[in-house]
Amino acid sequence: MRIVMATQNRNKVREFAEILGGRVELVPLPSGLPKAPETGETFLENARQKALFYAAYVEDPVLADDSGLVVPALGGEPGVHSARYAGEGADDGANNDKLVHALRSRGLRQAEAWFACALVLARKDRVMLEVESRVDGFVYDEPRGEHGFGYDPLFSPQGALRRFAEMSAAEKHQFSHRARAVRELLARIPEMT
Ligand code: ITT
């Protein structure tokens, strides 16, 4: 099976390839396409929006991922705004700094949090499969580790003493929202009509 990865985020593409380990042929989006709109209020709405937007441009099924970090003590932020928490075009460092300041300004050294991942597989104008998954854990007010991307230096999954950014890719995928969602998607591919 060949799937077009409907994302502009290289870290997501790398993680999908690691998690799938060759079971599916992944191809990138053709270059020069506009960025899909992301105006939904939920991860699933945004994943659907991206999948259907890019599916209109290609023949093969496309897979979109919308994901992010939810911190209930911060009113659910960064949430669906995770990629642009510190402003449009913000980099991971700026987003992490903003999260650290948001925690500290509320007197929090740590807080419960989860990473969520919605995946939508679409072909042409039709959604074929949708799955959602999450990993519960904690965020902290100081970063640790050099691996991964995004908020990985601030997040530890429940049952692990280390941050995602302190883990190898294989260790992160034992816990991660994305790896769980991909496994569920693969299990449901036979349901596709
Ligand atoms: P596309 O829309 O092109 O896929 P994006 O980076 O804009 O790329 P999202 O809107 O889904 O994608 O935002 C996801 C953000 O959530 C991402 O940029 C990270 O800041 C964060 N995030 C998601 N998964 C993560 C992970 O496994 N580790 C750390 N941060 C993650």
XYZ file of C-alpha atoms and ligand atoms in Angstrom:
224
model
C 0.000 0.000 0.000
C 1.224 3.500 -0.890
C 0.265 6.479 1.234
C 1.004 10.167 0.717
C 2.012 11.863 3.972
C -0.133 14.986 4.120
C 2.161 16.986 6.369
C 4.746 19.716 6.051
C 6.400 18.666 9.332
C 9.578 16.625 8.671
C 9.675 15.279 12.215
C 6.267 13.703 11.763
C 7.384 12.114 8.467
C 10.477 10.680 10.196
C 8.397 9.267 13.050
C 5.839 7.668 10.700
C 8.655 5.970 8.804
C 10.196 4.711 12.078
C 6.868 3.436 13.425
C 5.768 1.773 10.181
C 9.185 0.243 9.526
C 8.560 -0.392 5.814
C 5.093 -1.960 6.187
C 3.617 0.854 4.079
C 5.277 2.834 1.294
C 5.221 6.483 2.373
C 5.581 9.216 -0.205
C 5.836 12.963 0.422
C 3.378 15.560 -0.834
C 4.222 16.949 -4.279
C 6.237 20.141 -3.806
C 4.676 23.551 -4.233
C 1.277 22.791 -2.732
C -0.282 25.462 -0.519
C -0.506 24.830 3.238
C -3.858 23.324 4.191
C -6.155 25.439 6.342
C -6.373 24.399 10.019
C -9.386 26.152 11.444
C -10.971 23.316 13.433
C -11.550 23.349 17.172
C -10.451 19.738 17.639
C -7.494 17.620 16.524
C -9.868 15.393 14.559
C -11.482 18.300 12.689
C -8.050 19.626 11.725
C -6.771 16.218 10.613
C -9.891 15.776 8.454
C -9.423 19.241 6.982
C -5.781 18.556 6.058
C -6.437 15.066 4.676
C -9.300 16.183 2.412
C -7.435 19.310 1.298
C -4.365 17.369 0.087
C -6.326 14.340 -1.189
C -7.808 16.583 -3.873
C -4.315 16.977 -5.404
C -3.167 13.324 -5.619
C -4.378 9.856 -6.683
C -3.118 7.791 -3.732
C -4.710 7.826 -0.281
C -3.313 10.574 1.952
C -2.701 10.439 5.672
C -2.942 13.589 7.800
C -1.838 13.916 11.427
C -3.070 16.627 13.733
C -1.476 16.481 17.124
C -0.506 18.526 20.134
C -0.039 18.852 23.847
C -2.987 19.492 26.198
C -2.358 20.909 29.680
C -5.635 21.086 31.663
C -4.075 23.451 34.284
C -3.495 25.922 31.419
C -7.092 25.717 30.191
C -6.189 23.022 27.640
C -3.434 25.062 25.962
C -1.379 24.729 23.787
C -3.932 22.199 22.390
C -4.795 22.647 18.737
C -2.497 25.700 18.765
C 0.562 23.613 19.700
C 2.540 24.360 16.516
C 1.866 28.118 16.784
C 1.566 28.567 20.574
C 4.174 31.362 20.680
C 2.859 32.900 17.442
C 2.564 32.041 13.728
C 5.847 30.517 12.528
C 7.173 30.074 16.103
C 9.934 27.482 16.491
C 10.026 24.663 19.051
C 12.277 26.693 21.391
C 9.872 29.637 21.520
C 6.871 27.340 22.089
C 8.691 25.508 24.902
C 9.721 28.821 26.529
C 6.144 30.021 26.454
C 4.925 26.808 28.098
C 7.590 27.034 30.819
C 6.578 30.643 31.551
C 2.882 29.746 31.596
C 3.548 27.025 34.192
C 5.841 29.182 36.341
C 3.486 32.158 36.270
C 0.882 29.900 37.906
C 3.402 28.644 40.457
C 3.504 25.174 38.853
C 6.736 23.159 38.677
C 4.839 20.344 36.930
C 1.317 19.629 35.689
C -0.710 16.759 34.298
C -0.788 16.760 30.497
C -1.354 14.575 27.487
C -0.229 14.416 23.879
C -3.074 13.766 21.425
C -2.873 12.527 17.850
C -5.702 12.371 15.321
C -5.037 10.546 12.062
C -7.278 10.737 9.009
C -6.795 8.685 5.863
C -8.630 10.114 2.852
C -8.829 9.433 -0.841
C -10.070 12.063 -3.278
C -13.113 13.621 -1.572
C -13.734 10.806 0.901
C -12.581 10.048 4.432
C -11.626 6.352 4.624
C -10.491 5.962 8.248
C -10.159 8.109 11.358
C -8.425 7.288 14.627
C -7.488 9.229 17.743
C -5.079 8.358 20.477
C -3.306 9.969 23.413
C -0.561 9.427 25.954
C -1.012 10.744 29.493
C 1.832 12.130 31.547
C 3.306 15.317 32.985
C 4.915 18.536 31.777
C 7.685 20.238 33.750
C 9.010 23.786 34.037
C 12.523 22.975 32.780
C 13.553 21.164 29.583
C 15.667 17.994 29.483
C 17.076 15.932 26.615
C 18.146 16.490 23.027
C 16.101 13.978 21.032
C 12.704 14.225 19.372
C 11.018 17.508 18.517
C 8.357 19.961 19.664
C 7.505 19.699 23.362
C 9.482 16.453 23.869
C 11.989 18.103 26.293
C 9.130 19.070 28.658
C 6.984 15.886 28.655
C 7.311 12.567 30.498
C 4.753 9.841 29.900
C 3.165 8.167 32.913
C 5.296 5.272 34.087
C 8.553 6.724 32.726
C 11.013 8.839 34.695
C 12.483 10.462 31.588
C 11.292 13.037 29.099
C 10.500 11.993 25.522
C 13.577 14.026 24.494
C 15.769 11.815 26.719
C 14.548 8.621 24.997
C 15.689 6.938 21.793
C 13.134 7.004 18.964
C 12.230 3.363 19.636
C 11.598 4.075 23.339
C 9.428 7.109 22.564
C 7.344 4.980 20.191
C 6.636 2.481 22.982
C 4.552 5.231 24.614
C 3.718 7.880 22.067
C 0.323 9.154 20.954
C 1.468 8.884 17.324
C 2.693 5.289 17.595
C -0.547 4.237 19.314
C -2.657 5.954 16.657
C -0.630 4.386 13.820
C -1.006 0.895 15.327
C -4.778 1.386 15.570
C -4.945 2.701 12.009
C -3.021 -0.317 10.693
C -5.336 -2.669 12.575
C -8.353 -0.996 10.964
C -7.092 -0.857 7.372
C -8.921 -4.116 6.533
C -12.220 -2.297 7.362
C -11.680 0.105 4.468
C -14.122 -0.175 1.594
P 1.358 19.756 9.587
O 0.078 20.488 9.919
O 1.922 20.119 8.253
O 1.241 18.271 9.768
P 2.310 20.982 12.056
O 3.615 20.899 12.814
O 1.755 22.375 11.817
O 2.510 20.222 10.651
P 0.151 20.304 13.872
O -0.717 21.469 13.554
O -0.492 18.961 14.067
O 1.264 20.063 12.771
O 0.975 20.690 15.192
C 1.640 19.712 15.895
C 2.513 20.367 16.961
O 2.306 19.697 18.216
C 3.981 20.152 16.618
O 4.479 21.216 15.840
C 4.611 20.060 17.998
O 4.824 21.345 18.525
C 3.519 19.386 18.818
N 3.693 17.911 18.794
C 2.935 16.985 18.136
N 3.434 15.747 18.298
C 4.525 15.883 19.077
C 5.483 14.977 19.579
O 5.435 13.676 19.290
N 6.466 15.464 20.329
C 6.540 16.776 20.622
N 5.707 17.705 20.182
C 4.693 17.264 19.399
